[in-house]
Tab-separated table of C-alpha atoms in Angstrom:
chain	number	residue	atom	x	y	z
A	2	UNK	CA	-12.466	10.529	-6.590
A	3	UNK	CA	-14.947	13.362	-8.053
A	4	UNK	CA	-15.535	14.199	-11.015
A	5	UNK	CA	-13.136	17.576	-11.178
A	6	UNK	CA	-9.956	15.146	-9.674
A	7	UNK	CA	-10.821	12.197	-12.710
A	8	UNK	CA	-10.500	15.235	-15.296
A	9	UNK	CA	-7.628	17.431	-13.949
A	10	UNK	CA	-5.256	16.916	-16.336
A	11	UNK	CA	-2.852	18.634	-13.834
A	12	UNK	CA	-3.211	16.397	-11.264
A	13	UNK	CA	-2.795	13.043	-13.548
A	14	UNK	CA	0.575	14.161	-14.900
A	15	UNK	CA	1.606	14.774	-11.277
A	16	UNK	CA	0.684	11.111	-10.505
A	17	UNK	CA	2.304	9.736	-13.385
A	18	UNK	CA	5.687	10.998	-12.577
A	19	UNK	CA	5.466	10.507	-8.747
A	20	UNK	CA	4.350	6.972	-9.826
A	21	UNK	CA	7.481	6.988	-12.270
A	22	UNK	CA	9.727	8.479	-9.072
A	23	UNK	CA	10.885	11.721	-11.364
A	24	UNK	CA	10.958	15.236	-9.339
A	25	UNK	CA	9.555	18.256	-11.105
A	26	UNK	CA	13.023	19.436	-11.609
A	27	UNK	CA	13.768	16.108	-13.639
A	28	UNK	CA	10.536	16.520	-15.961
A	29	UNK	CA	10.939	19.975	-16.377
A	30	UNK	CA	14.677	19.416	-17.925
A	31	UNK	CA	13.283	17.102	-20.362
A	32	UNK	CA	10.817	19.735	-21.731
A	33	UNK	CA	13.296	22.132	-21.839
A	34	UNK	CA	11.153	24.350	-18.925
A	35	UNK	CA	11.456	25.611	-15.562
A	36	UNK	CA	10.250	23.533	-12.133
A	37	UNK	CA	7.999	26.777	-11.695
A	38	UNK	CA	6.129	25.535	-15.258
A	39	UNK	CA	6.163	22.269	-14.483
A	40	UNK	CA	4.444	22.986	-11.441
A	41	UNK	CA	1.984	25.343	-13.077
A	42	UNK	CA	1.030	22.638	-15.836
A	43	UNK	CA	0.017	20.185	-12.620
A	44	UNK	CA	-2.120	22.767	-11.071
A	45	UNK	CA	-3.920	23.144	-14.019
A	46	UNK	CA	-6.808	21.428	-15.110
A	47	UNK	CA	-6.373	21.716	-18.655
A	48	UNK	CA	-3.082	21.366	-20.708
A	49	UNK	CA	-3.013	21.810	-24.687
A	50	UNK	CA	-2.733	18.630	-27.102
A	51	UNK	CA	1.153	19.772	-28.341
A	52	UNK	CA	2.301	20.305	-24.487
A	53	UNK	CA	0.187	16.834	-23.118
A	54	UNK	CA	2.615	15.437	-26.339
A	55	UNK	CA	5.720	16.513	-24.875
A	56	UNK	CA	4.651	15.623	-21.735
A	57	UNK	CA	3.514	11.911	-22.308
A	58	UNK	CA	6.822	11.519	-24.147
A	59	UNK	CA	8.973	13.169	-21.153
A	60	UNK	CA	7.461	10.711	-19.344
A	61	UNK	CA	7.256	7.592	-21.209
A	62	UNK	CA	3.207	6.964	-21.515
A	63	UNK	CA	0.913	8.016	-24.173
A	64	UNK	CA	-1.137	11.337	-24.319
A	65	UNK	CA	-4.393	8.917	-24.109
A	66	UNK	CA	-2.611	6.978	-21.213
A	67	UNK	CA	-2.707	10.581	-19.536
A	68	UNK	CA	-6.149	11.299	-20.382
A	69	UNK	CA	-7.320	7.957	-18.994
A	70	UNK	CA	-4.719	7.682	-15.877
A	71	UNK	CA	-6.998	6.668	-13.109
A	72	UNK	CA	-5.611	6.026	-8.918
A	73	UNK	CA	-7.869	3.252	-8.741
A	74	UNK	CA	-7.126	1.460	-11.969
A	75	UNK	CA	-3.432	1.322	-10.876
A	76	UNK	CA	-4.297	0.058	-7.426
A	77	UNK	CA	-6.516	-2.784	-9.368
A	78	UNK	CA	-3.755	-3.731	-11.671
A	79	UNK	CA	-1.216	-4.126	-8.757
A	80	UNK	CA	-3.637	-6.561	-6.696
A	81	UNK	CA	-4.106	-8.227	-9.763
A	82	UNK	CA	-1.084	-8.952	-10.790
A	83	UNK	CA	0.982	-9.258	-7.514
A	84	UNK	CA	0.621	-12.238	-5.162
A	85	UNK	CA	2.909	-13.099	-2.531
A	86	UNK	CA	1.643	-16.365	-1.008
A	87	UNK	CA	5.048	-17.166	0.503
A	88	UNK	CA	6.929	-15.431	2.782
A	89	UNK	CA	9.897	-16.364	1.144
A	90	UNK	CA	11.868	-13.435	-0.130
A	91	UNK	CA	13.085	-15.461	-3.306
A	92	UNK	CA	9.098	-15.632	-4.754
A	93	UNK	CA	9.181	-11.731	-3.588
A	94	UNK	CA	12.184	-11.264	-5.779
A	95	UNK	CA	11.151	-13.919	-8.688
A	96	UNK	CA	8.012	-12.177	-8.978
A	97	UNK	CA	9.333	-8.629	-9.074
A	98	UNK	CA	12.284	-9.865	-12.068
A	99	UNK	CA	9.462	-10.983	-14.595
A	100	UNK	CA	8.681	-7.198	-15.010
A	101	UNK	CA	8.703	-5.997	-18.481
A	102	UNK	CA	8.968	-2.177	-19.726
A	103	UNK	CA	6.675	-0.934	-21.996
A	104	UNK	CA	9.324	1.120	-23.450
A	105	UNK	CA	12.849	0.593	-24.282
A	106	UNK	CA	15.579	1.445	-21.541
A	107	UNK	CA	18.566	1.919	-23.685
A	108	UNK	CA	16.368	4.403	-26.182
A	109	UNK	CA	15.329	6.446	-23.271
A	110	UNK	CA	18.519	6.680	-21.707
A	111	UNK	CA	19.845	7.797	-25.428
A	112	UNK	CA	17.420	10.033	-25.646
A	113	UNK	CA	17.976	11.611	-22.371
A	114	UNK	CA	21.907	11.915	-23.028
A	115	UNK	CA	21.481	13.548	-26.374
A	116	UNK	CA	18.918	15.767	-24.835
A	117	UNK	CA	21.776	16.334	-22.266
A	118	UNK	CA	24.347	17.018	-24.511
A	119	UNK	CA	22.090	19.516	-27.071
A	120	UNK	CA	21.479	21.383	-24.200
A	121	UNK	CA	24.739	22.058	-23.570
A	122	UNK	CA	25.773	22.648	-26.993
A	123	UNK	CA	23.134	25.202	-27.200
A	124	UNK	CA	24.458	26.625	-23.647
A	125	UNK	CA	28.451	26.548	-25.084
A	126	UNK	CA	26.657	28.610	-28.203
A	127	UNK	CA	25.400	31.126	-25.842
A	128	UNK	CA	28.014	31.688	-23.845
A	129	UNK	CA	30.161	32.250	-27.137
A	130	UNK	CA	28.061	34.672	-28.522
A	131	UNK	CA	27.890	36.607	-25.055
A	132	UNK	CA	31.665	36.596	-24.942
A	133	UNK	CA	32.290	37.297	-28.937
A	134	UNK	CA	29.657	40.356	-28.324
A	135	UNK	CA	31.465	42.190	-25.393
């Protein structure tokens, strides 16, 4: 990887959600921006501290978890911590159930919904005013 790919900023939040299997559109809800932004902010290299915040959040990792994402540091991890000496599908499965979140489901998926359901307060407001000032 050279040295402009290890410190595109860009480029690491794209990896981070494909490696968290969100779509632009998905990430781009949560920060309350278009797919078009989203897609800007990964094509650039740089990406200011209160956005990278949002961001990190969006996506459940820490701004310095951003800054330091690195492709072969995942890779390592992986090999590291997954063995499959059988080929028996139960140690497959065992092995894949003694995952543990760094972050808490239920919170995120609370957070999501009243994300969800702001926005379309905010959208009902909208429309109301639109229709009160015809």
């Amino acid at each position: 990887m050279s040295t402009a790919t290890k410190n595109h900023i860009g480029r690491k939040i794209s990896r981070i959600r494909e490696l968290r299997d969100m779509k632009q559109e998905a990430l781009a809800q949560a920060l309350g921006i278009s797919q078009q932004a989203v897609s800007n902010i990964e094509n650039s290299e740089t990406v200011e501290d209160a956005k990278l915040e949002e961001i990190a959040r969006a996506l459940g990792v820490t701004v310095e978890g951003i800054k330091q994402f690195s492709e072969e540091a995942v890779f390592n991890i992986i090999s590291n911590t997954y063995h499959n000496t059988s080929s028996d599908t139960s140690t497959l499965i065992a092995s894949s159930l003694n995952y543990q979140p760094t972050f808490n489901t239920v919170e995120k998926i609370v957070e999501l919904y009243e994300r969800l359901l702001q926005a379309e307060k905010d959208k009902v407001e909208y429309l109301e005013r639109l229709f009160n000032n015809k």
